[in-house]
Structures are given as C-alpha cells and as structure tokens.
Short mmCIF file of C-alpha atoms in Angstrom, two decimals:
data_model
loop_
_atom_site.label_atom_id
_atom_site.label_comp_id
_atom_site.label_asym_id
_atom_site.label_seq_id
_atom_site.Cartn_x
_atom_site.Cartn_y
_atom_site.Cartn_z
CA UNK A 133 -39.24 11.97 31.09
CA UNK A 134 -36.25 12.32 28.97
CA UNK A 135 -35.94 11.62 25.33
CA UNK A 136 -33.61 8.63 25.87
CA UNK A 137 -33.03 7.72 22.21
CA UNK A 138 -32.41 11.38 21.85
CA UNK A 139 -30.03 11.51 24.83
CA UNK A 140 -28.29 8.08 24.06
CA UNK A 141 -27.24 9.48 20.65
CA UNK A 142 -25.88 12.87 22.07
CA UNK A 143 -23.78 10.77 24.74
CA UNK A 144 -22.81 8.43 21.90
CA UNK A 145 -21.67 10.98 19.43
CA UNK A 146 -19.84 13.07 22.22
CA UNK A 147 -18.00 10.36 23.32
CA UNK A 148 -17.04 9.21 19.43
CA UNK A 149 -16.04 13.05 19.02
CA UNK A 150 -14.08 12.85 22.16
CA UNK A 151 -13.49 9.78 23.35
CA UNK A 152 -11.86 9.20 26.90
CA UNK A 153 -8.59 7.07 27.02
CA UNK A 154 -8.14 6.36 23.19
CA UNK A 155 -4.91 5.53 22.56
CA UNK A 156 -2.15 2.95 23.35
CA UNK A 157 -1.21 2.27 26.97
CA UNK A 158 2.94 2.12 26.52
CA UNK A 159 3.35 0.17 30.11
CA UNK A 160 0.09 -1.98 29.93
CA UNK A 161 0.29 -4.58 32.33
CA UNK A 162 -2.32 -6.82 30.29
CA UNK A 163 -3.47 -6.29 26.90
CA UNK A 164 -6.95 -8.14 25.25
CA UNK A 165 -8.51 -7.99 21.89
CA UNK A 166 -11.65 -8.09 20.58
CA UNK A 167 -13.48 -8.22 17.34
CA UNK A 168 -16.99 -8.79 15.80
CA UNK A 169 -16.57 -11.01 12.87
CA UNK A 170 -19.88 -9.92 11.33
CA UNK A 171 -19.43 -5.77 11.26
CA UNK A 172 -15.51 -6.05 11.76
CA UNK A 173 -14.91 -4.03 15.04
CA UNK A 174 -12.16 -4.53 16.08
CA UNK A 175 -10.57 -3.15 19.86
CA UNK A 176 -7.90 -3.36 22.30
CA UNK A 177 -7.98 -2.85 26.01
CA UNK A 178 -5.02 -2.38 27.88
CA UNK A 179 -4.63 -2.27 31.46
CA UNK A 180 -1.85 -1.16 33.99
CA UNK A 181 -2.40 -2.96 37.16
CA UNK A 182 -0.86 -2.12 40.71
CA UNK A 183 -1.07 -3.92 43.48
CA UNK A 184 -4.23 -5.64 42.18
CA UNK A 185 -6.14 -2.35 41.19
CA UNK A 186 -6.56 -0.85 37.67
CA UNK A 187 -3.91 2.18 37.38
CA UNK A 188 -4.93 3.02 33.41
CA UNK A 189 -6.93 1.70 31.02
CA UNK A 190 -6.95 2.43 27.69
CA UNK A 191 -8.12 1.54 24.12
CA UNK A 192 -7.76 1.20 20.63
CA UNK A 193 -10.19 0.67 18.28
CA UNK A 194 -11.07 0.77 14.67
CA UNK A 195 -14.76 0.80 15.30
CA UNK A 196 -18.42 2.09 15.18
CA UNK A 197 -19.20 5.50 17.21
CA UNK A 198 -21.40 2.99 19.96
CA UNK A 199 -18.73 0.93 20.27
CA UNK A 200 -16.18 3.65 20.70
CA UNK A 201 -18.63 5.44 23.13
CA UNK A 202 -18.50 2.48 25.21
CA UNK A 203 -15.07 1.73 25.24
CA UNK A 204 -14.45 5.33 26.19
CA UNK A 205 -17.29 5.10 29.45
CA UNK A 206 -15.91 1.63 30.69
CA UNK A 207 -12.12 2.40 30.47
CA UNK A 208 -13.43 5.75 32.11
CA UNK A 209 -14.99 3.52 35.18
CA UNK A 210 -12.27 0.74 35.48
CA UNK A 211 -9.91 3.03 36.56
CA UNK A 212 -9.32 3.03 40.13
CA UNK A 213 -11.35 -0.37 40.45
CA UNK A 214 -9.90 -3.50 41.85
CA UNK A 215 -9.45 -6.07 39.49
CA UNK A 216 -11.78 -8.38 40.75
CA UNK A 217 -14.51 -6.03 40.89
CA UNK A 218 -14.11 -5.69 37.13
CA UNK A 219 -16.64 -8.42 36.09
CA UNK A 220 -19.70 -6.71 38.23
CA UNK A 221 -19.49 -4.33 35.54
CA UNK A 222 -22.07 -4.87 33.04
CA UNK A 223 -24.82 -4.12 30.30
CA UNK A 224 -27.14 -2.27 32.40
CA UNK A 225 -24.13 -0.36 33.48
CA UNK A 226 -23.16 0.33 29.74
CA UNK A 227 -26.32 1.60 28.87
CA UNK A 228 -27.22 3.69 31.81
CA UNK A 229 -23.84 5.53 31.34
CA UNK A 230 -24.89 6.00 27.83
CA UNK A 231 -28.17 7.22 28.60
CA UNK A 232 -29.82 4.44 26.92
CA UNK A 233 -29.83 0.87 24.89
CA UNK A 234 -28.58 1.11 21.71
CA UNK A 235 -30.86 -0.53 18.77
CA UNK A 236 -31.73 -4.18 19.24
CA UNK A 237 -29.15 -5.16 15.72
CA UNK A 238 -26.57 -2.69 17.59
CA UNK A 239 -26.26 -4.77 21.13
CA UNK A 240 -22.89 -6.78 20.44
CA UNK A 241 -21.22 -2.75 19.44
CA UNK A 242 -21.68 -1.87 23.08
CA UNK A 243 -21.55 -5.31 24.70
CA UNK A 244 -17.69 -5.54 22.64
CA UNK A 245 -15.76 -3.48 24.65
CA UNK A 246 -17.30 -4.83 27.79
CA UNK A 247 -16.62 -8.05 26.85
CA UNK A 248 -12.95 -7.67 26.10
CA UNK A 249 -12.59 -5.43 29.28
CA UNK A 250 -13.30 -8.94 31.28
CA UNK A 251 -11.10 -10.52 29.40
CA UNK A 252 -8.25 -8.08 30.28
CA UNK A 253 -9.33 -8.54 34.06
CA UNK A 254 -9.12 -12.16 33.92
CA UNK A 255 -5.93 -12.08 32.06
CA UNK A 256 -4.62 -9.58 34.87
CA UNK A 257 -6.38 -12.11 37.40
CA UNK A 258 -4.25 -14.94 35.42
CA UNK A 259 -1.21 -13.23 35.90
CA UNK A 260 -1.08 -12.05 39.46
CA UNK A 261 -2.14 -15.91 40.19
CA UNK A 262 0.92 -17.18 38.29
CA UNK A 263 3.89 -18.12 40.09
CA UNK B 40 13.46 -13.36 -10.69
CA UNK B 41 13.97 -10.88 -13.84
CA UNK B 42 11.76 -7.49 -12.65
CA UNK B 43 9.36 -6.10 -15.30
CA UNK B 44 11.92 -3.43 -15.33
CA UNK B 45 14.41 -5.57 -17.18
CA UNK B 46 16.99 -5.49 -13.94
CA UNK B 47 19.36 -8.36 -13.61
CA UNK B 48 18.57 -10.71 -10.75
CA UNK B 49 21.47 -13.67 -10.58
CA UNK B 50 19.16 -15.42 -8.32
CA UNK B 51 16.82 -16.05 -11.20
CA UNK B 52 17.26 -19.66 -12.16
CA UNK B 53 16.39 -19.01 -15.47
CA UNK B 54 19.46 -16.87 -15.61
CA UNK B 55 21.52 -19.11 -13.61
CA UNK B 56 21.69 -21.58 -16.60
CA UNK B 57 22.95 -18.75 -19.21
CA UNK B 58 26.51 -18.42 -19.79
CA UNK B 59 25.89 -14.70 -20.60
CA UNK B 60 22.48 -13.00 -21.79
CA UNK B 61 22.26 -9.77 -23.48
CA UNK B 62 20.36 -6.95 -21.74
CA UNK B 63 19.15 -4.36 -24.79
CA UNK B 64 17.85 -1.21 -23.97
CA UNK B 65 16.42 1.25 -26.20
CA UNK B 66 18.15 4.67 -25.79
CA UNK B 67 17.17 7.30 -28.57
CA UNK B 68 14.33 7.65 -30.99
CA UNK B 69 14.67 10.25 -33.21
CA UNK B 70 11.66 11.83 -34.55
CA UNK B 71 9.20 10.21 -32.62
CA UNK B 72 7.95 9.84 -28.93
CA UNK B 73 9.87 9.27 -26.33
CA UNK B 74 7.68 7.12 -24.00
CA UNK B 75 9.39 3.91 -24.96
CA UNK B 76 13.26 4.92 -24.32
CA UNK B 77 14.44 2.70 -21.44
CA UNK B 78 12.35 -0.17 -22.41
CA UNK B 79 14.32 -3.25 -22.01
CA UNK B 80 14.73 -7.28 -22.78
CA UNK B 81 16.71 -9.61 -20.92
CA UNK B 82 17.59 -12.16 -23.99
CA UNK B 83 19.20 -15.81 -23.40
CA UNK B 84 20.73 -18.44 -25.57
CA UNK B 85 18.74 -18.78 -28.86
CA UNK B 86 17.07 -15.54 -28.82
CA UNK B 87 14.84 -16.64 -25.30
CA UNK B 88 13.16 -13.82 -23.61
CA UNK B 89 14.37 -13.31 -20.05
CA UNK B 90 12.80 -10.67 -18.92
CA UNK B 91 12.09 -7.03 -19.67
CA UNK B 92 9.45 -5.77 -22.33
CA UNK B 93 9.48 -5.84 -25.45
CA UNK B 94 10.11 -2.71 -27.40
CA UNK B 95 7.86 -3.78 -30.18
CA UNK B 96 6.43 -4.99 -33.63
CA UNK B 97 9.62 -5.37 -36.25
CA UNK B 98 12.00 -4.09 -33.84
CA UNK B 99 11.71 -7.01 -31.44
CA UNK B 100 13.24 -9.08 -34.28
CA UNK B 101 16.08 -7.23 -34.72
CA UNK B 102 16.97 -6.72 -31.71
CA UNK B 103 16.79 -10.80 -30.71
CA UNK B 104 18.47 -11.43 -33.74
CA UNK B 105 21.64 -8.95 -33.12
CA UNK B 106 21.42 -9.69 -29.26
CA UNK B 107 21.51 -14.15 -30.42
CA UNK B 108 24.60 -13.24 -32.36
CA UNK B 109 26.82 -11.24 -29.87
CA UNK B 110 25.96 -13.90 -27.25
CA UNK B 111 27.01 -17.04 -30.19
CA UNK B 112 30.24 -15.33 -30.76
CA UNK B 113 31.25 -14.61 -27.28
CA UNK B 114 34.53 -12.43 -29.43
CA UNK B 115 35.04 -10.13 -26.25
CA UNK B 116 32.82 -7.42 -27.80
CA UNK B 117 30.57 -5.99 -24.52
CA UNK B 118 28.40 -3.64 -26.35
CA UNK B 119 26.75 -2.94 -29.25
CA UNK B 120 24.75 -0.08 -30.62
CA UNK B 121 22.05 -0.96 -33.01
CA UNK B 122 20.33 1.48 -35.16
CA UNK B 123 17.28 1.03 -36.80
CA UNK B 124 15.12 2.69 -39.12
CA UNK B 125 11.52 2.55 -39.09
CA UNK B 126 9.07 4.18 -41.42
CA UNK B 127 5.72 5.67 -40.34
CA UNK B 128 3.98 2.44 -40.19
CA UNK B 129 6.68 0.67 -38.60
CA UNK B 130 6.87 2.91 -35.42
CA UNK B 131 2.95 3.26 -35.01
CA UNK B 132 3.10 -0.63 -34.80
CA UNK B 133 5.29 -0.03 -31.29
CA UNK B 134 3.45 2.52 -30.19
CA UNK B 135 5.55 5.70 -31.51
CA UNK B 136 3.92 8.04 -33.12
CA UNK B 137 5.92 8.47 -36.18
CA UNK B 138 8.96 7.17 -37.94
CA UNK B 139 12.63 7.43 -37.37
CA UNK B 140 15.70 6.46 -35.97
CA UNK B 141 16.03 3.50 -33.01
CA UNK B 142 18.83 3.25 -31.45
CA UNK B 143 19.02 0.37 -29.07
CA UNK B 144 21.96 -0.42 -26.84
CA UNK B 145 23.16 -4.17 -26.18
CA UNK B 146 25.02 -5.47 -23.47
CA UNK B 147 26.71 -9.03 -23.21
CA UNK B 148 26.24 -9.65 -19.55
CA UNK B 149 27.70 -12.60 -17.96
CA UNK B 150 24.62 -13.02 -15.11
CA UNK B 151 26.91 -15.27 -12.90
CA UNK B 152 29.73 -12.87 -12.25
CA UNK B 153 29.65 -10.56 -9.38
CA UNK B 154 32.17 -8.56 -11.27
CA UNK B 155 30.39 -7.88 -14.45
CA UNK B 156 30.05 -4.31 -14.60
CA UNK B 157 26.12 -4.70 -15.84
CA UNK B 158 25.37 -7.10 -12.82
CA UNK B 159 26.80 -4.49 -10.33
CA UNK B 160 24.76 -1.33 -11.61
CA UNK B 161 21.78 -3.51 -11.66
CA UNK B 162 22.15 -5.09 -7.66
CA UNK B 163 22.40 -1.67 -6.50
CA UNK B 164 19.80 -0.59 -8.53
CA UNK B 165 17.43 -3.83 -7.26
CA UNK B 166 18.97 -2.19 -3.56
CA UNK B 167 17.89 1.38 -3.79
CA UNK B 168 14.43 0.16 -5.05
CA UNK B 169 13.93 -2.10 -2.46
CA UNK B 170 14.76 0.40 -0.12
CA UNK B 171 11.87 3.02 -1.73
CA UNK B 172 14.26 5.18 -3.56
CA UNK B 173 13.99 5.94 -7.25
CA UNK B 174 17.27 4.75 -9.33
CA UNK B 175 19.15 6.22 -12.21
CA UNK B 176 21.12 3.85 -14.41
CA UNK B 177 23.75 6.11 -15.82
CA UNK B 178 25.84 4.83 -18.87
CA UNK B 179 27.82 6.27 -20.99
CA UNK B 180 26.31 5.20 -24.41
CA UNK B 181 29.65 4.39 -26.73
CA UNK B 182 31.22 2.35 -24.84
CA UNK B 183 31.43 3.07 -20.69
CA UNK B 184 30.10 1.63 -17.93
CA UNK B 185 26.92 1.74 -16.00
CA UNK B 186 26.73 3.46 -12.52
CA UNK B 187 23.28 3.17 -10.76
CA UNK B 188 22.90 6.26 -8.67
CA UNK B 189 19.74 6.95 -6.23
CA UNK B 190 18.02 9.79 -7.57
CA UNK B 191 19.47 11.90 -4.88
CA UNK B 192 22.93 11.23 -6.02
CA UNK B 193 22.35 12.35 -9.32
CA UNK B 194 23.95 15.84 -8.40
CA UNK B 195 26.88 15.01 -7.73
CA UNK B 196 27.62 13.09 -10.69
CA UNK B 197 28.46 14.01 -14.15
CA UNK B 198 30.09 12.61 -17.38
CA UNK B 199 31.55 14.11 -20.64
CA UNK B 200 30.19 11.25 -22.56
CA UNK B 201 26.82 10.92 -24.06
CA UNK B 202 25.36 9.57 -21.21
CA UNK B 203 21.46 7.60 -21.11
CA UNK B 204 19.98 8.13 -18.11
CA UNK B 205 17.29 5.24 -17.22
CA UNK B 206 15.03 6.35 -14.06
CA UNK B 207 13.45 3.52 -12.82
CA UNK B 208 10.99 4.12 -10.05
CA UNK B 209 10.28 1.66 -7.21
CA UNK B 210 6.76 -0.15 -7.39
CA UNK B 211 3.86 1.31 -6.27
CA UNK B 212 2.37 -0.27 -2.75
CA UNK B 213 -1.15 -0.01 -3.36
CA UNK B 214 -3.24 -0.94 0.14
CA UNK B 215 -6.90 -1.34 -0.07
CA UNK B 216 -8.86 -1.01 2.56
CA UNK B 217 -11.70 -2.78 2.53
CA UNK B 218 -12.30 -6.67 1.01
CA UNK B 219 -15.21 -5.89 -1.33
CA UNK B 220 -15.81 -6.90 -4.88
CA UNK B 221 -14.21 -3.44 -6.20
CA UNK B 222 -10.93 -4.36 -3.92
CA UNK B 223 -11.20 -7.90 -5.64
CA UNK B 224 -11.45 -6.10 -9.19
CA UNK B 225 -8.24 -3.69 -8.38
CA UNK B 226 -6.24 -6.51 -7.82
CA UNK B 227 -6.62 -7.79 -10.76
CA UNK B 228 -5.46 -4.75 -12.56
CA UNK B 229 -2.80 -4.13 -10.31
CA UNK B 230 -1.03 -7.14 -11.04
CA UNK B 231 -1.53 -5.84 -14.72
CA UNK B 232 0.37 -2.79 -14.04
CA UNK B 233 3.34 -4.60 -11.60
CA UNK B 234 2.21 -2.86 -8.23
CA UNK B 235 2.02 -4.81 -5.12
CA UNK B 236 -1.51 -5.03 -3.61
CA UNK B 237 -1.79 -5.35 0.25
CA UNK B 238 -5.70 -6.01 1.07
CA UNK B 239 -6.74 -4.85 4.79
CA UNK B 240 -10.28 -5.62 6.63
CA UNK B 241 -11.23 -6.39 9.69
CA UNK B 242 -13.26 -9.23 8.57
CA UNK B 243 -11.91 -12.53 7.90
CA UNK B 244 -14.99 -13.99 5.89
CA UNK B 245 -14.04 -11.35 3.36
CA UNK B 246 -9.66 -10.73 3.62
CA UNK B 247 -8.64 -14.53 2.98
CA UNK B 248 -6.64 -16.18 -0.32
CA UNK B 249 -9.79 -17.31 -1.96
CA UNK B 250 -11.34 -13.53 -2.59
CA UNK B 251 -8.07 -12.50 -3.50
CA UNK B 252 -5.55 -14.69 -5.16
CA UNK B 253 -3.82 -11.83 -7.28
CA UNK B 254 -2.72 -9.49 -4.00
CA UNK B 255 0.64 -9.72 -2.55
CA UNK B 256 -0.70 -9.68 1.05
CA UNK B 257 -4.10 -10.09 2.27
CA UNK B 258 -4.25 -8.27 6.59
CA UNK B 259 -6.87 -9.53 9.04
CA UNK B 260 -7.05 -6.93 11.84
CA UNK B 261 -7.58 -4.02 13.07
CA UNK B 262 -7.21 -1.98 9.57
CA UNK B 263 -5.64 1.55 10.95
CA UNK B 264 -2.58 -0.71 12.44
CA UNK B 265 -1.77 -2.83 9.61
CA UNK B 266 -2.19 0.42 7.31
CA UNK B 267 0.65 1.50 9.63
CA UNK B 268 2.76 -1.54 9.42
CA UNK B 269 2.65 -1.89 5.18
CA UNK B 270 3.84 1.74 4.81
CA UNK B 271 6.80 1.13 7.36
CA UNK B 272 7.43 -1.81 5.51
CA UNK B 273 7.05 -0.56 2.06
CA UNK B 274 9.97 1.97 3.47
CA UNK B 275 9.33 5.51 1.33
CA UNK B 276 5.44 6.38 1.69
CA UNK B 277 5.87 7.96 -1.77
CA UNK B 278 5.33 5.11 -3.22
CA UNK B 279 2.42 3.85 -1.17
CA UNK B 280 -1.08 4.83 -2.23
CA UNK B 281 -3.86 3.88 0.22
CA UNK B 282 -7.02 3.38 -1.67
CA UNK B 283 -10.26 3.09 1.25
CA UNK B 284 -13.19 1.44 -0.71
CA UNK B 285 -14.19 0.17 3.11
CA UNK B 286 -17.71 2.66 2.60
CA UNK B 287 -16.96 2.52 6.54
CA UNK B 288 -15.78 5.73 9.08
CA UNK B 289 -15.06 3.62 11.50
CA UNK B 290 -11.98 2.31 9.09
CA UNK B 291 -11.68 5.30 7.46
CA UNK B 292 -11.22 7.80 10.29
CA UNK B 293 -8.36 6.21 12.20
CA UNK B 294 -5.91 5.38 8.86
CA UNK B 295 -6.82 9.16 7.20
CA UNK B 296 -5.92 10.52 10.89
CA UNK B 297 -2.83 8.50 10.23
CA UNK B 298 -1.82 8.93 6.81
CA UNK B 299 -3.20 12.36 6.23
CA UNK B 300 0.40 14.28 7.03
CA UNK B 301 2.49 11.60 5.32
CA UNK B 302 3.82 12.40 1.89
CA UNK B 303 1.77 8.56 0.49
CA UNK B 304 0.98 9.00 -3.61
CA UNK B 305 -2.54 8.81 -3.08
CA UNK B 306 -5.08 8.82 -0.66
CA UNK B 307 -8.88 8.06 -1.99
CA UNK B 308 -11.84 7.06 -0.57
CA UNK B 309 -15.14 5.86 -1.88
CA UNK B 310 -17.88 7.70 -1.22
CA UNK B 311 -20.22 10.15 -2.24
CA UNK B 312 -19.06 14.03 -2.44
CA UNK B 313 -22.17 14.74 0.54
CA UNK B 314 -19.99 11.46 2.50
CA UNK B 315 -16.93 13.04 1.86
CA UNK B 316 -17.72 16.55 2.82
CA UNK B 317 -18.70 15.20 6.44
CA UNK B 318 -15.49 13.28 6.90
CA UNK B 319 -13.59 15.91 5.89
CA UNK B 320 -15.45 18.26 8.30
CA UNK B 321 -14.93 15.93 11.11
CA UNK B 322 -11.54 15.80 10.73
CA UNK B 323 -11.05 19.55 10.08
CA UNK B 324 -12.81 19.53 13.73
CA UNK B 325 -10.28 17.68 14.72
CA UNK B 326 -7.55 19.73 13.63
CA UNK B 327 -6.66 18.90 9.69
CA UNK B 328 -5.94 21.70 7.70
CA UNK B 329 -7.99 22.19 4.94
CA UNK B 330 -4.76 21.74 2.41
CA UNK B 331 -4.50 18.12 4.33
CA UNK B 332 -7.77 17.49 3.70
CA UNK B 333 -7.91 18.23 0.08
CA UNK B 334 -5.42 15.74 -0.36
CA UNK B 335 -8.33 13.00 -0.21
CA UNK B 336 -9.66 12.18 -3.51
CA UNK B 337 -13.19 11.35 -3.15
CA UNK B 338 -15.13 10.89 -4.57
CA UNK B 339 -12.93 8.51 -5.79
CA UNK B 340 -11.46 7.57 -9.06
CA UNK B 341 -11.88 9.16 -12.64
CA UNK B 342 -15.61 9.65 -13.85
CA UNK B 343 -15.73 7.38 -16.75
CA UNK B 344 -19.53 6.97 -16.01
CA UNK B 345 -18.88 3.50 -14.44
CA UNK B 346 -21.27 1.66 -12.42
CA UNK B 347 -20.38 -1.99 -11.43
CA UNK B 348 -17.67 -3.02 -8.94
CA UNK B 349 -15.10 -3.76 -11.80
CA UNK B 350 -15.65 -0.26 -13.44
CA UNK B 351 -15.58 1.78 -10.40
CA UNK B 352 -12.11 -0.74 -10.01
CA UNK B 353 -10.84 0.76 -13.05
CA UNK B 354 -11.46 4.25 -12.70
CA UNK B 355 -9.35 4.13 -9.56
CA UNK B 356 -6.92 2.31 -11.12
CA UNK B 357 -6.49 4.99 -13.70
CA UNK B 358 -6.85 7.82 -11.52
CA UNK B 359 -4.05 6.60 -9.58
CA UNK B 360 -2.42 6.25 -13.18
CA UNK B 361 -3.18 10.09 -13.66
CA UNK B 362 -2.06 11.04 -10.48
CA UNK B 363 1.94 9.48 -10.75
CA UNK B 364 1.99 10.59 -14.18
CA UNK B 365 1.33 14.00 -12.46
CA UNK B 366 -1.82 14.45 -14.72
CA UNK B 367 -4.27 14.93 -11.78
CA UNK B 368 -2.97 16.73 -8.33
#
C-alpha cells in the first residue's frame, strides 16, 4: 500500500513548484472567479472554447499550494473535454489525481478550483445558448 | 487643497477667498542645520495659516507678522527677504541645532491668477509630482522668478543668480498587504508622515472602511493583481514601497515574483529570518538572483525590541524612514 498522505503531499508540492497552466489566458472565451472568504483564496479560470469543446484552460491564483495543485490537475484534464462533460468532473476525481484527500479543515482548498471550473462551463454553456 | 509641501493649489477654497496670500519659504540658515531649508507656510489675510509647515518657535511670528503686512499693503512689492537672528536657544526651539542667521523668502502670490509667476511654478510642480517625478523649484533668491523643473531637467538649466533650489519629492505609495492589526497600526502613522496607504487582502471581513479609516484605498481581491494595478497607478514605482505583513506565501509569492525586478523603494515582509530564508530559496529556484532577493527586507522593520502589533507598525514605519533617507540599503 502506498503512503497516501506521503504521496498526496509530494503531488501537491510538485504541482505548487510547477504548476500546469498558471497564467492568464489572453483569448479566454469565458472567464470565472472564485474565492474563500474565510482563508482568502482567491482564483480565476479561464477557458477558450471551440466548437463546444475546451481549447485552453488556464488559471490564476493567489492561493494555498492544495489549491494551486488542484487548479493545475483540473485545468490539466479540461482540456480537450466537451463542455458539457465538464460537471462529471469531481472530488473523487480531484483527489485521486492528487494521490489523496487533503486534511478534513483543507477540503474547500481543493474543492475551490473545481468549483469555479463549473462555473466557467456553465458560463460557456450560457453563452453558446445565447442568441 | 494646500499639500503638506506648501504648493499652491487654486482649487483650494480656502485660497479661493484670498485676494493674495504670501507663500514664505525658508532658504538659508547660517550656522546651523540645514534640515529645515525649504520648509514653507501658505499665509492668508490676518496672518491665517494656509498651508505648509511651520518653520518654528519665535520664527513663526515673524514670519506671519512680515508675511500680514506685505499682503495689507498690497504696494506692488512681490518679494521680500527676511533675515532673522536667533541665538542658541532660539534655534534649538525649531529644531536647529545652534544659532544663526534665517533667512526666509516671501512671496505675495495672487492664488486666483493663472499668470502669477508663483502659481505657475507651483501647477507644474503639483504636475510632475502627480506624475511620480521628483520637482525642483528653482528661484533666483533677490528678486527672479521661480521655474519648477523635473529633476531630470535640472541639467540643462542654470542661472547666474543665487539661486534656492527646493526638491520636493512625490509621496510615498505605501501598499500593505495584508488587513491585520499591524496594517491597521501603519496607517495610522502613515497619515502622520503624508504617504498614501493602499490596504490589499483577499478577505473582505478584514479590507473594509471600518478596520481602516486612515488609508487612502482599501483592495478586495486577488492581492498579486491589485499590487499590480496601485503601482501602475501610482506611475514611478520609486515611490511605491510594498510592505507584506500578510504572514501568508500564498500572497507573498505571486506580488514578490512581481515586484522583485521593479525599481519600488521598499519591499519587506514579515516573517521570521528561518521564513524568510525559505521564500527566498524558493524563489531563487525559480530563477531570482540572489542580488534580487536581497532586496527583501525581512525580517522586517528596525529592531527596536517591539512586540505588539502597533510596535512592530512602527519599526516598519521607520525602517522605511531609514531606507529613503538612504540610511539603510
């Protein structure tokens, strides 16, 4: 069995070190915020959409090394996806890319990005609706 | 209205209901320090204080009193040089360490005219200031006119006269990131000391009026980008100093990654050495040079052996003092 609080740390601070898709997205197509009012994270995901699929995704965030690690692993995995298959995405999925659960107080770091991530697919689902 | 640094501003109504004021400046002091020279006081009808600082103790009086008269007799005379003679205990009273000569310059200034020669040097001064340069009012003491010259221009511009040169530089932009009690304390002395405060945190419960009714500008958001956006907007990053008292890398990482090859006054960060020895190795990880890096000051402020919020306040305060002053690199 692995170590998984020992792995879920390594994947964590490699991914804060080097974090996948940091940065602005100058063409986004969509663009959502998020924030935790308690810790003050704070992130933006931006998405270019074509022809109802996810082109780039990128962040921004002034924020804790899970949440970064997160953000970096789900903007990682939305590319290429549909748009609609955005919201199937989800905690489990989070977790098992980090090799683990963060702490029980730590949750809402990981579940941040995620959560603003659907918001930039609905916004994207929003748009292409609109007439 | 009037700016601490004694500038005429027509737009202040105060000013707008003075036929003409009298701007006195004090331009030698022989045999004693020189901190003072340049001080200034904007004075109105009946010897009322305008603006400006006072130069001092007895001197104050004379200078109101000579200042009242050339505005009374309104006989065409423009300026007036006023010498005064102070003994030991006289000039330690204002600050100087021993006695001497004053010599303080008076202008009658009519603050409604855009052609009065004081009014123009001091809107292109207010100009260059707002824009982030540093200024040089340059007047010929006997009797000529003042130019106000960025300090750039300074070159290129000479005089055969006795000439006082006033450098005035623009206000700091102090930004603190971070709405704690020590950001809440370093207001208060900012406002002491005329710099603009801009408070930054992601967290609303702590940036908002109530915590902070002496700052200029209190930013909820994400901290690295509104760091970003008050240094564009304070136009010269000399004169910003960025002060993180956050205690958190996930604020501090993104604005030093920022800031750390921009020419800003200050940079300092709270922290322990041990906290800011792995920051600064992360970064150098990341690619800062290790002359970059030493450019943060932490830990941060002088060591005056404070402990509460309010002292730790202060001894950033002062180190940022020490560091424009060029007393501390």
């Amino acid at each position: 069995m692995s170590d998984r609080p020992t792995a879920f740390r390594a994947v964590v601070l490699e991914h804060f070190k080097r974090p996948k898709n940091r940065g602005p997205l100058e063409d986004a197509s969509v663009s959502a915020e998020g924030a935790n009012p308690l810790c003050g994270d704070r992130i933006r995901v931006q998405l270019r959409i074509v022809d109802g699929a996810v082109a780039d995704a990128r962040f921004t965030a002034d924020a804790c090394a899970i949440c970064i690690a997160a953000a970096s692993v789900l903007t990682e995995r939305a590319r290429g996806m549909r748009v609609d298959a955005l919201q199937v995405i989800d905690r489990a999925w989070v977790e098992h890319a980090l090799d683990g659960a963060p702490p029980p107080a730590r949750v809402k770091c990981a579940t941040l990005p995620l959560d603003t991530l659907h918001r930039a697919a609905e916004m994207a689902r929003e748009q292409s609706r609109a007439p | 209205m009037s700016t601490p640094n004694g500038l005429i501003d027509p737009s202040d109504p105060r000013l707008r209901e003075e036929e003409a004021v009298a701007v006195a400046t004090l331009v030698s002091a022989t045999g004693s320090s020189s901190k003072k020279l340049g001080s200034k006081m904007i004075v109105g009808r009946s010897g009322r204080l305008l603006g400006g600082v006072t130069i001092g103790g007895c001197v104050d009086a004379q200078v109101i009193e000579a200042a009242d008269a050339m505005i009374a007799r309104n006989d065409g005379e423009r300026r007036r040089l006023l010498a005064i003679s102070l003994d030991d205990d006289e000039a330690w009273e204002i600050g100087l360490t021993c006695g001497g000569t004053l010599e303080v310059m008076i202008d009658r200034v009519d603050p409604k005219s855009s052609d009065d020669p004081v009014v123009v040097a001091h809107q292109r001064a207010r100009a260059l200031l707002d824009s982030g340069e540093t200024v040089v009012i340059a007047t010929p003491v006997e009797s000529g006119v003042p130019t106000a010259l960025a300090e750039s221009e300074l070159a290129g511009w000479s005089s055969d006269d006795r000439v006082f040169m006033d450098r005035i530089a623009p206000p700091l932009t102090a930004i603190i990131v971070g709405a704690g009690e020590i950001a809440m304390s370093m207001t208060h002395f900012a406002r002491e000391l005329d710099w603009r405060t801009v408070v930054v945190d992601g967290r609303e419960r702590y940036a908002n009026r109530e915590r902070f009714p002496d700052a200029d500008d209190v930013l909820v958001g994400m901290p690295s980008e509104l760091v970003a956006r008050t240094m564009t907007e304070a136009r010269s990053p000399k004169n910003v100093a960025i002060v993180l008292v956050s205690h958190d890398y996930k604020y501090e990482l993104p604005i030093l990654r920022n800031i750390l090859r921009e020419p800003v006054a200050y940079i300092g960060m709270l922290g322990s050495r041990k906290r800011g020895v792995a920051v600064r190795d992360l970064l150098r990880e990341e690619g800062f040079t290790d002359d970059e890096l030493a450019r943060i000051h932490s830990p941060i402020g002088l060591d005056i052996g404070g402990k509460s919020s309010g002292e730790v306040a202060l001894s950033i305060v002062a180190e940022l003092v020490a560091v424009r002053s060029g007393r501390r690199p």
